[in-house]
CSV table of C-alpha atoms and ligand atoms in Angstrom, one decimal:
chain,number,residue,atom,x,y,z
N,262,MET,CA,26.0,112.9,-34.2
N,263,ARG,CA,26.7,109.7,-34.5
N,264,LEU,CA,27.8,106.8,-37.0
N,265,CYS,CA,24.4,104.7,-38.0
N,266,ALA,CA,23.2,103.7,-41.6
N,267,ALA,CA,20.9,106.5,-41.7
N,268,THR,CA,24.4,108.8,-41.1
N,269,ALA,CA,26.5,107.3,-42.9
N,270,ASP,CA,26.3,109.2,-46.1
N,271,SER,CA,27.3,112.3,-44.3
N,272,LEU,CA,31.0,110.7,-43.9
N,273,PRO,CA,33.4,112.9,-46.1
N,274,PRO,CA,34.1,111.6,-49.1
N,275,SER,CA,38.4,110.9,-48.0
N,276,VAL,CA,36.7,107.6,-45.5
N,277,ALA,CA,36.7,104.9,-48.3
N,278,ARG,CA,33.9,102.5,-48.8
N,279,GLY,CA,32.3,99.4,-50.2
N,280,ASP,CA,29.0,99.9,-52.0
N,281,TYR,CA,26.1,96.8,-51.0
N,282,ASP,CA,23.6,96.0,-49.3
N,283,ARG,CA,23.1,95.3,-45.7
N,284,GLU,CA,19.7,94.5,-45.4
N,285,GLY,CA,18.9,91.6,-47.7
N,286,PRO,CA,22.4,89.5,-47.4
N,287,ALA,CA,22.3,86.7,-45.4
N,288,ILE,CA,24.7,85.9,-41.9
N,289,GLY,CA,27.2,83.2,-43.5
N,290,ILE,CA,29.4,84.2,-40.6
N,291,VAL,CA,28.9,83.7,-36.7
N,292,HIS,CA,32.4,84.9,-34.9
N,293,PHE,CA,32.9,84.4,-31.3
N,294,GLY,CA,35.2,87.4,-29.7
N,295,ILE,CA,34.1,90.6,-31.7
N,296,GLY,CA,36.7,93.0,-30.1
N,297,ALA,CA,38.8,94.9,-32.0
N,298,PHE,CA,41.5,92.3,-33.3
N,299,HIS,CA,38.4,90.8,-35.4
N,300,ARG,CA,37.1,94.1,-36.9
N,301,ALA,CA,40.7,94.7,-37.8
N,302,HIS,CA,40.9,91.5,-39.8
N,303,GLN,CA,38.8,89.0,-40.6
N,304,ALA,CA,35.3,91.5,-40.8
N,305,TRP,CA,37.9,93.6,-43.0
N,306,TYR,CA,38.8,91.0,-45.2
N,307,THR,CA,35.1,90.0,-45.7
N,308,ASP,CA,33.8,93.6,-46.2
N,309,GLN,CA,36.6,93.7,-49.4
N,310,ALA,CA,34.5,90.1,-50.5
N,311,LEU,CA,31.1,91.8,-50.1
N,312,SER,CA,32.5,95.1,-51.2
N,313,ALA,CA,33.5,93.3,-54.7
N,314,GLY,CA,29.6,91.6,-55.0
N,315,GLU,CA,30.0,88.6,-52.7
N,316,CYS,CA,26.8,87.7,-51.0
N,317,ASP,CA,25.3,86.7,-47.8
N,318,TRP,CA,28.6,86.9,-46.2
N,319,LEU,CA,27.1,89.3,-43.9
N,320,ILE,CA,28.4,88.7,-39.7
N,321,CYS,CA,27.2,88.0,-36.4
N,322,GLY,CA,29.5,89.0,-33.7
N,323,VAL,CA,28.9,87.4,-30.0
N,324,SER,CA,30.6,88.9,-27.3
N,325,LEU,CA,30.8,85.9,-24.7
N,326,ARG,CA,31.9,88.2,-21.5
N,327,SER,CA,31.3,92.0,-22.1
N,328,ARG,CA,28.5,94.4,-23.4
N,329,SER,CA,30.8,96.9,-24.5
N,330,VAL,CA,30.9,95.8,-28.4
N,331,ALA,CA,27.1,95.3,-28.6
N,332,GLU,CA,26.6,98.2,-27.2
N,333,GLN,CA,29.2,100.4,-29.5
N,334,LEU,CA,28.2,98.6,-32.6
N,335,ASN,CA,24.3,98.0,-32.5
N,336,PRO,CA,23.3,101.7,-32.6
N,337,GLN,CA,25.5,102.1,-35.2
N,338,ASP,CA,24.0,99.0,-36.9
N,339,GLY,CA,27.2,97.5,-36.7
N,340,LEU,CA,28.9,100.3,-38.5
N,341,TYR,CA,32.4,100.9,-37.5
N,342,THR,CA,35.2,102.7,-39.4
N,343,LEU,CA,38.7,101.2,-39.4
N,344,THR,CA,42.5,103.7,-39.5
N,345,GLU,CA,45.5,102.6,-40.9
N,346,ARG,CA,48.0,104.0,-39.5
N,347,SER,CA,51.9,104.4,-40.7
N,348,GLY,CA,53.9,107.1,-39.6
N,349,ASP,CA,52.2,110.7,-40.1
N,350,GLU,CA,49.8,109.4,-42.4
N,351,ALA,CA,45.6,108.1,-41.9
N,352,SER,CA,43.5,106.7,-43.6
N,353,THR,CA,39.6,105.7,-43.1
N,354,ARG,CA,37.1,103.1,-44.2
N,355,LEU,CA,34.1,102.2,-43.7
N,356,ILE,CA,33.3,98.9,-42.6
N,357,GLY,CA,29.9,96.8,-43.1
N,358,SER,CA,30.4,93.7,-43.1
N,359,VAL,CA,29.2,93.3,-39.0
N,360,ARG,CA,25.5,93.3,-39.3
N,361,GLU,CA,24.8,92.7,-35.4
N,362,VAL,CA,26.8,91.7,-32.3
N,363,LEU,CA,25.3,89.9,-29.9
N,364,PHE,CA,25.8,89.2,-25.6
N,365,ALA,CA,25.7,85.4,-25.0
N,366,PRO,CA,24.4,85.8,-21.8
N,367,ASP,CA,21.2,87.7,-23.0
N,368,HIS,CA,20.8,86.5,-26.3
N,369,SER,CA,21.7,82.3,-26.2
N,370,ALA,CA,18.8,81.3,-28.3
N,371,GLN,CA,19.3,84.1,-31.1
N,372,ILE,CA,23.3,82.9,-31.0
N,373,VAL,CA,22.1,79.2,-31.4
N,374,ALA,CA,19.5,79.8,-33.9
N,375,ARG,CA,22.0,81.6,-36.3
N,376,ILE,CA,24.7,79.4,-36.1
N,377,ALA,CA,21.8,76.7,-36.8
N,378,ASP,CA,20.8,78.6,-39.7
N,379,PRO,CA,21.1,76.8,-43.4
N,380,ALA,CA,23.1,80.0,-44.3
N,381,CYS,CA,25.8,79.9,-42.4
N,382,HIS,CA,28.9,77.9,-43.1
N,383,ILE,CA,31.8,79.5,-40.7
N,384,VAL,CA,31.7,80.1,-37.2
N,385,SER,CA,35.2,81.9,-36.4
N,386,PHE,CA,37.0,82.7,-32.9
N,387,THR,CA,39.4,85.2,-31.6
N,388,VAL,CA,38.5,84.8,-28.3
N,389,THR,CA,42.5,84.9,-27.2
N,390,GLU,CA,44.3,82.1,-25.7
N,391,LYS,CA,42.3,81.4,-22.9
N,392,GLY,CA,39.0,81.4,-24.4
N,393,TYR,CA,39.7,77.7,-25.1
N,394,ALA,CA,39.7,77.1,-22.1
N,395,ARG,CA,42.6,74.3,-22.0
N,396,GLY,CA,43.5,72.8,-18.6
N,397,GLU,CA,46.9,71.2,-17.7
N,398,GLY,CA,48.6,69.1,-20.8
N,399,GLU,CA,45.9,70.6,-23.0
N,400,ARG,CA,43.1,68.9,-22.0
N,401,LEU,CA,40.3,70.4,-21.7
N,402,ASP,CA,38.9,72.4,-18.9
N,403,LEU,CA,35.1,71.3,-18.5
N,404,GLN,CA,34.1,73.6,-15.9
N,405,ARG,CA,35.9,76.6,-18.0
N,406,ALA,CA,34.5,75.3,-21.1
N,407,ARG,CA,30.7,75.8,-19.8
N,408,ALA,CA,31.1,79.2,-19.4
N,409,SER,CA,33.1,79.6,-22.9
N,410,PHE,CA,31.3,78.6,-26.2
N,411,TYR,CA,31.3,75.3,-25.8
N,412,PRO,CA,27.4,74.7,-25.2
N,413,LEU,CA,26.6,77.2,-27.1
N,414,LEU,CA,28.3,75.5,-30.2
N,415,ALA,CA,26.9,72.0,-29.5
N,416,ARG,CA,23.6,73.0,-29.4
N,417,SER,CA,23.7,75.0,-33.1
N,418,LEU,CA,25.1,71.3,-34.1
N,419,ALA,CA,22.5,69.2,-32.9
N,420,MET,CA,20.4,71.2,-34.3
N,421,ARG,CA,21.8,71.4,-37.8
N,422,ARG,CA,22.3,67.7,-37.4
N,423,ASP,CA,18.7,67.1,-36.4
N,424,ALA,CA,17.3,69.0,-39.4
N,425,GLY,CA,19.4,67.4,-42.3
N,426,LEU,CA,22.0,70.3,-42.9
N,427,PRO,CA,25.8,70.1,-42.8
N,428,GLY,CA,28.4,70.5,-41.1
N,429,VAL,CA,30.3,74.2,-40.8
N,430,THR,CA,33.8,75.1,-40.3
N,431,LEU,CA,34.8,76.0,-37.7
N,432,LEU,CA,38.1,78.8,-37.9
N,433,PRO,CA,40.4,79.9,-35.5
N,434,CYS,CA,42.2,82.6,-35.5
N,435,ASP,CA,43.8,83.1,-31.8
N,436,ASN,CA,47.6,82.7,-31.3
N,437,LEU,CA,48.0,79.2,-30.7
N,438,ALA,CA,50.0,76.7,-32.2
N,439,ASN,CA,48.2,74.4,-34.7
N,440,ASN,CA,44.7,75.9,-33.4
N,441,GLY,CA,42.7,74.1,-36.0
N,442,LYS,CA,43.6,70.6,-34.5
N,443,VAL,CA,43.8,72.5,-30.9
N,444,LEU,CA,40.4,73.8,-30.9
N,445,GLY,CA,39.3,70.1,-33.3
N,446,GLU,CA,39.9,68.2,-30.6
N,447,LEU,CA,39.1,70.2,-27.2
N,448,MET,CA,35.3,70.4,-29.1
N,449,ARG,CA,35.7,66.6,-29.6
N,450,GLN,CA,36.2,66.2,-26.2
N,451,TRP,CA,33.3,68.7,-25.4
N,452,LEU,CA,31.5,66.8,-27.0
N,453,ALA,CA,32.9,63.6,-25.8
N,454,ALA,CA,31.6,64.5,-22.4
N,455,GLU,CA,28.1,65.8,-23.3
N,456,ASP,CA,26.8,64.1,-26.5
N,457,PRO,CA,28.8,61.1,-28.0
N,458,LEU,CA,27.0,61.2,-30.8
N,459,LEU,CA,27.1,64.4,-32.2
N,460,GLY,CA,31.3,64.3,-31.6
N,461,GLU,CA,30.8,62.0,-34.4
N,462,TRP,CA,28.8,63.5,-36.5
N,463,PHE,CA,30.9,66.4,-35.8
N,464,SER,CA,34.1,64.3,-36.6
N,465,ARG,CA,32.4,63.3,-39.9
N,466,GLU,CA,30.9,66.6,-40.8
N,467,CYS,CA,32.3,69.5,-39.9
N,468,ARG,CA,35.9,70.8,-40.6
N,469,VAL,CA,38.3,72.7,-38.4
N,470,PRO,CA,41.5,74.4,-40.4
N,471,SER,CA,44.5,76.3,-39.0
N,472,SER,CA,44.8,80.3,-39.7
N,473,MET,CA,47.6,82.1,-38.8
N,474,ILE,CA,46.1,86.2,-38.5
N,475,ASP,CA,48.8,88.7,-38.3
N,476,ARG,CA,47.7,92.7,-37.3
N,477,ILE,CA,48.6,94.9,-34.9
N,478,VAL,CA,45.9,96.1,-33.0
N,479,PRO,CA,46.7,98.6,-30.1
N,480,ARG,CA,43.5,99.3,-28.2
N,481,THR,CA,41.7,102.0,-28.8
N,482,GLY,CA,41.9,104.8,-26.7
N,483,THR,CA,39.8,107.9,-25.9
N,484,ASP,CA,42.1,110.4,-27.9
N,485,ASP,CA,41.9,108.2,-30.9
N,486,LEU,CA,38.0,108.4,-30.9
N,487,ASP,CA,38.8,112.3,-29.9
N,488,LEU,CA,40.9,112.5,-33.3
N,489,LEU,CA,39.1,110.3,-35.2
N,490,HIS,CA,35.9,112.7,-34.6
N,491,SER,CA,37.7,115.9,-35.6
N,492,ARG,CA,38.7,114.0,-38.6
N,493,ILE,CA,35.1,112.4,-40.0
N,494,GLY,CA,32.8,115.5,-38.3
N,495,MET,CA,30.8,112.1,-36.4
N,496,GLU,CA,30.7,110.4,-33.4
N,497,ASP,CA,32.2,106.4,-34.0
N,498,ALA,CA,32.2,104.3,-31.1
N,499,GLY,CA,33.1,101.3,-32.5
N,500,ALA,CA,36.5,102.6,-34.4
N,501,VAL,CA,39.2,100.6,-34.4
N,502,PHE,CA,43.3,101.5,-35.6
N,503,THR,CA,46.2,99.2,-36.8
N,504,GLU,CA,48.9,99.7,-38.6
N,505,ARG,CA,48.9,98.9,-42.7
N,506,PHE,CA,50.4,95.0,-42.7
N,507,SER,CA,48.0,92.5,-43.1
N,508,GLN,CA,48.4,88.8,-43.3
N,509,TRP,CA,46.3,86.1,-43.2
N,510,VAL,CA,47.0,82.9,-44.0
N,511,ILE,CA,44.3,80.1,-43.9
N,512,GLU,CA,44.6,76.1,-44.5
N,513,ASP,CA,42.5,75.5,-47.2
N,514,ASP,CA,40.0,72.9,-45.6
N,515,PHE,CA,36.5,74.1,-45.7
N,516,ALA,CA,33.2,72.1,-44.6
N,517,GLY,CA,30.9,74.3,-47.2
N,518,PRO,CA,31.3,77.5,-49.0
N,519,ARG,CA,33.2,80.5,-48.0
N,520,PRO,CA,34.2,84.2,-49.0
N,521,ALA,CA,37.1,84.7,-51.7
N,522,TRP,CA,39.1,85.9,-49.1
N,523,GLU,CA,42.6,85.2,-50.9
N,524,ARG,CA,41.1,87.7,-53.9
N,525,HIS,CA,41.5,90.2,-51.0
N,526,GLY,CA,45.5,89.2,-49.9
N,527,ALA,CA,44.5,86.6,-47.2
N,528,GLN,CA,46.9,83.3,-48.2
N,529,LEU,CA,45.1,79.8,-48.5
N,530,VAL,CA,47.4,76.9,-48.2
N,531,GLY,CA,48.1,73.2,-47.8
N,532,ASP,CA,49.9,73.6,-44.7
N,533,VAL,CA,50.2,76.5,-42.2
N,534,ALA,CA,53.0,75.5,-39.8
N,535,PRO,CA,55.5,77.5,-41.0
N,536,TYR,CA,53.5,80.8,-41.4
N,537,GLU,CA,52.0,80.3,-37.5
N,538,THR,CA,55.3,79.3,-36.1
N,539,ALA,CA,57.4,82.2,-38.1
N,540,LYS,CA,54.9,84.7,-36.3
N,541,LEU,CA,54.1,82.8,-33.0
N,542,ARG,CA,58.0,82.5,-32.5
N,543,MET,CA,59.4,85.4,-34.2
N,544,LEU,CA,56.8,88.4,-33.7
N,545,ASN,CA,54.9,87.2,-30.6
N,546,GLY,CA,58.2,86.2,-29.1
N,547,ALA,CA,59.5,89.2,-29.6
N,548,HIS,CA,56.3,91.1,-28.3
N,549,SER,CA,56.2,89.3,-25.3
N,550,LEU,CA,60.1,89.7,-24.4
N,551,LEU,CA,59.7,93.4,-24.6
N,552,ALA,CA,56.7,93.9,-23.3
N,553,TYR,CA,58.2,92.2,-19.5
N,554,CYS,CA,61.8,93.7,-19.9
N,555,GLY,CA,60.6,97.1,-21.3
N,556,LEU,CA,58.2,97.8,-18.9
N,557,ARG,CA,60.7,96.5,-16.3
N,558,ALA,CA,62.7,99.5,-17.9
N,559,GLY,CA,60.2,101.8,-17.4
N,560,ASN,CA,58.9,102.0,-21.5
N,561,GLU,CA,54.8,102.2,-21.9
N,562,PHE,CA,54.7,101.5,-25.7
N,563,VAL,CA,56.0,99.0,-27.9
N,564,HIS,CA,58.1,101.8,-29.9
N,565,GLU,CA,59.9,103.0,-27.2
N,566,ALA,CA,61.4,99.6,-26.1
N,567,ILE,CA,62.6,98.8,-29.6
N,568,ALA,CA,64.4,102.3,-29.5
N,569,ASP,CA,65.9,101.0,-26.4
N,570,PRO,CA,69.3,99.7,-28.1
N,571,ASP,CA,70.2,97.1,-25.5
N,572,LEU,CA,66.2,95.6,-26.0
N,573,ARG,CA,66.7,96.3,-29.8
N,574,ARG,CA,70.0,93.5,-29.4
N,575,LEU,CA,67.9,91.0,-27.1
N,576,THR,CA,65.2,91.3,-29.5
N,577,ASP,CA,67.6,90.6,-32.7
N,578,ARG,CA,68.9,87.8,-30.7
N,579,LEU,CA,65.7,85.7,-29.6
N,580,MET,CA,64.1,86.6,-33.7
N,581,ARG,CA,67.3,86.0,-35.6
N,582,GLU,CA,69.5,83.3,-33.3
N,583,GLU,CA,67.2,81.6,-31.5
N,584,ALA,CA,63.5,81.3,-33.3
N,585,LEU,CA,64.8,81.3,-36.5
N,586,PRO,CA,67.1,77.9,-36.5
N,587,THR,CA,63.8,76.2,-34.8
N,588,ILE,CA,61.6,77.0,-37.9
N,589,ASP,CA,61.0,75.3,-40.7
N,590,ALA,CA,60.7,78.1,-43.7
N,591,ALA,CA,58.1,77.7,-46.6
N,592,ALA,CA,59.2,77.7,-49.9
N,593,GLY,CA,59.8,81.6,-50.7
N,594,GLN,CA,59.3,82.3,-47.0
N,595,ASP,CA,62.6,84.4,-46.0
N,596,LEU,CA,62.6,84.3,-42.0
N,597,ASN,CA,65.6,87.6,-42.1
N,598,ASP,CA,63.2,89.6,-44.4
N,599,TYR,CA,60.7,89.0,-41.7
N,600,ALA,CA,63.2,89.7,-38.9
N,601,ASP,CA,63.7,93.0,-40.5
N,602,ASP,CA,59.8,94.0,-41.5
N,603,LEU,CA,59.2,93.4,-37.8
N,604,ILE,CA,61.7,95.3,-36.8
N,605,ALA,CA,60.7,98.4,-38.7
N,606,ARG,CA,56.9,97.3,-37.8
N,607,PHE,CA,57.5,97.5,-34.2
N,608,ALA,CA,59.5,100.8,-34.2
N,609,ASP,CA,56.3,102.7,-36.1
N,610,PRO,CA,55.2,105.8,-33.5
N,611,ALA,CA,52.1,105.9,-35.0
N,612,LEU,CA,51.2,102.7,-33.8
N,613,ARG,CA,50.9,103.8,-29.9
N,614,HIS,CA,51.0,100.0,-28.9
N,615,ARG,CA,50.7,99.3,-25.4
N,616,LEU,CA,53.4,96.8,-23.3
N,617,ALA,CA,50.6,96.5,-21.1
N,618,GLN,CA,48.3,94.7,-23.6
N,619,ILE,CA,50.8,92.2,-24.7
N,620,ALA,CA,51.7,91.8,-21.1
N,621,MET,CA,48.7,90.0,-20.2
N,622,ASP,CA,47.9,86.6,-19.8
N,623,GLY,CA,51.4,85.4,-19.7
N,624,THR,CA,50.2,81.9,-18.7
N,625,GLN,CA,48.8,81.5,-21.8
N,626,LYS,CA,50.8,82.9,-24.4
N,627,LEU,CA,54.4,81.8,-23.1
N,628,PRO,CA,54.5,77.9,-24.2
N,629,GLN,CA,54.1,79.3,-27.9
N,630,ARG,CA,55.8,82.0,-27.8
N,631,TRP,CA,59.0,81.1,-26.0
N,632,LEU,CA,59.3,77.7,-24.7
N,633,ASP,CA,58.7,76.2,-27.8
N,634,THR,CA,61.5,77.8,-29.1
N,635,ALA,CA,63.9,76.8,-26.0
N,636,LEU,CA,62.9,73.0,-26.1
N,637,SER,CA,63.8,73.0,-29.7
N,638,LEU,CA,67.1,75.0,-28.6
N,639,GLN,CA,67.6,73.0,-25.5
N,640,GLN,CA,67.2,69.1,-28.0
N,641,ARG,CA,70.0,70.3,-30.2
N,642,GLY,CA,72.6,71.8,-27.7
N,643,MET,CA,72.0,75.2,-28.3
N,644,GLU,CA,71.6,78.4,-25.7
N,645,PHE,CA,68.5,80.5,-25.3
N,646,ALA,CA,69.7,83.5,-23.5
N,647,ALA,CA,66.9,86.0,-24.9
N,648,ILE,CA,64.2,83.9,-23.7
N,649,ARG,CA,66.1,82.9,-20.5
N,650,SER,CA,66.0,87.0,-19.9
N,651,GLY,CA,62.1,87.1,-20.9
N,652,PHE,CA,61.7,85.0,-18.5
N,653,GLU,CA,63.2,86.1,-16.1
N,654,ALA,CA,61.5,89.6,-16.5
N,655,TRP,CA,58.2,87.7,-16.0
N,656,LEU,CA,58.9,86.2,-12.8
N,657,TRP,CA,60.0,90.0,-11.8
N,658,HIS,CA,56.3,91.4,-12.9
N,659,ILE,CA,54.9,88.5,-10.8
N,660,ASP,CA,57.1,89.6,-8.1
N,661,ASP,CA,56.7,93.5,-8.6
N,662,GLY,CA,52.7,92.5,-8.7
N,663,ARG,CA,52.0,95.9,-11.0
N,664,PHE,CA,51.8,94.4,-14.4
N,665,VAL,CA,50.4,90.8,-14.1
N,666,ASP,CA,47.5,90.5,-15.3
N,667,ASP,CA,47.1,87.1,-16.0
N,668,PRO,CA,43.8,84.4,-15.3
N,669,LEU,CA,46.6,82.9,-12.0
N,670,GLY,CA,48.7,86.1,-11.6
N,671,GLU,CA,46.8,85.7,-8.0
N,672,GLU,CA,48.0,82.0,-7.6
N,673,LEU,CA,51.2,82.9,-8.7
N,674,ARG,CA,51.7,86.0,-6.8
N,675,ARG,CA,51.0,84.1,-3.6
N,676,LEU,CA,53.3,81.1,-4.2
N,677,MET,CA,56.4,83.9,-5.0
N,678,LYS,CA,55.4,85.6,-1.6
N,679,LEU,CA,55.5,82.3,-0.2
N,680,GLY,CA,58.2,80.8,-1.7
N,681,GLY,CA,60.1,83.5,-4.0
N,682,PRO,CA,60.9,82.5,-7.8
N,683,ASP,CA,61.6,78.9,-7.2
N,684,GLN,CA,57.9,78.2,-6.0
N,685,VAL,CA,56.9,79.4,-9.0
N,686,VAL,CA,58.8,78.2,-11.6
N,687,ALA,CA,57.8,74.6,-10.1
N,688,LYS,CA,54.1,75.3,-10.5
N,689,CYS,CA,54.7,76.3,-13.7
N,690,LEU,CA,56.9,73.2,-15.0
N,691,ASP,CA,57.4,70.9,-12.1
N,692,SER,CA,54.8,67.8,-12.3
N,693,ASP,CA,57.2,66.3,-9.8
N,694,ALA,CA,56.6,69.4,-7.0
N,695,SER,CA,53.4,70.3,-8.6
N,696,SER,CA,50.6,67.7,-9.5
N,697,GLN,CA,49.2,71.0,-11.4
N,698,ALA,CA,52.2,72.0,-13.2
N,699,LEU,CA,51.1,74.5,-16.2
N,700,TRP,CA,53.1,73.4,-18.9
N,701,PRO,CA,54.5,69.6,-17.8
N,702,HIS,CA,55.2,69.2,-21.5
N,703,TYR,CA,58.8,71.9,-20.8
N,704,ARG,CA,59.7,70.0,-17.8
N,705,SER,CA,63.0,69.3,-19.1
N,706,LEU,CA,63.8,73.5,-19.4
N,707,LEU,CA,63.2,73.6,-15.5
N,708,PRO,CA,67.5,73.6,-14.9
N,709,ALA,CA,67.5,76.4,-17.6
N,710,LEU,CA,64.8,78.5,-16.5
N,711,ARG,CA,65.7,78.1,-12.6
N,712,GLN,CA,69.1,79.5,-14.2
N,713,ALA,CA,67.6,82.5,-15.5
N,714,HIS,CA,66.1,83.4,-11.8
N,715,PHE,CA,69.7,82.9,-10.4
N,716,ASN,CA,71.4,84.9,-12.9
N,717,ARG,CA,69.5,88.0,-11.8
G,274,CS2,C1,50.3,90.9,-29.2
G,274,CS2,C2,49.1,90.8,-30.2
G,274,CS2,O1,49.1,91.3,-27.4
G,274,CS2,C3,49.8,90.6,-27.8
G,274,CS2,O2,50.1,89.3,-26.9
G,274,CS2,O3,51.6,89.8,-29.8
G,274,CS2,O4,48.0,90.8,-30.1
G,274,CS2,C4,50.1,90.7,-31.5
G,274,CS2,O5,50.0,92.1,-31.9
G,274,CS2,C5,49.2,90.2,-33.0
G,274,CS2,O6,49.3,88.6,-32.6
G,274,CS2,C6,49.7,90.8,-34.1
G,274,CS2,O7,49.0,89.9,-35.0
């Protein structure tokens, strides 16, 4: 038996669920990038809002590149379970907020119609760092943008404008610094190139608040699905597994209505920056450090890497001595407590979070996770030994070639073979050595990061 609307009543009573109509209410949210992260986070908050009696906030999930989530969820009428794990405990909830999943190459007209519908107020995103098609110097890479969400979104916005409808809120939920400002700017660049008048309408009518979302969601494995099957007595191909912890901090700047997510734990604030900076530099910074150093040391999971005393010391150093002094905490935000909590979250063996999942896409992740911290420390005349160790471990991976899954992986490996780590560091940072330096903004870190290699 497989989970779907007709079989959901046969789930055991231990599976928690809300009680709301999923047929009548409208789709109020279109979400690009409906992977496990969204299903374990925003869709879970929205499920709670719907369970509390809010209406018209069902979600249309969009996949840009793969049919797999559509194939998992559509035969299940969008239903799936979310299991929270901690130590030996697991609790499962049925999530009903996702109404349908559309695969962009097959269903572009439907996606455009969903966003152009008067009931849609929010378009949200977890498309990963690379999905925003940022090129050198944070400019939109128009060619890559064409294969992403930009054309679909522009077509929908034009329909809304022509129909005299109000604008929408674009809500980015990816791990980028200032994600609202960045997405707003990239969208404006797309429209400036394609339809400048629509660009003016967009700036006037739409809003792009920043948001920081935090929940560790390891990729679901077949062993997870088998175990769940035996617990709930039916197959759920769309199940997600996560930790108990969850945080969502959202800038309170919406173009129109939104679910009252704050009643279910989300924080609506004037400025997301202190939370976002702490999360990127401490949680994600430590994650990437554990990933590159841990994989090199032969570990497979985060909880194994953090149990190694040397890596634990290095992680502490990165969070408390390097990242922490660069963050302007908000009132009531205790960054030392945050570091303690992070170590405990990383150490939970129940999560089975693979280091290789974190290690992917380093070229897209390292600026906001390490380089912003390093730059800020350098400006204060302070050292950043842990970040240098991490950078050196990242270079080792490019050299080794085994674990680097990155849009620029092949090019970096070719440079590594040709001219060694120096060529790779130059390609990344040195705008004199390469007119296409990836991160020219961080050029002043060049001597320190070269040294990271020579200290090997
Ligand atoms: C991780 C994040 O895969 C990664 O790079 O660092 O996905 C991390 O688990 C989330 O940001 C936690 O909220």
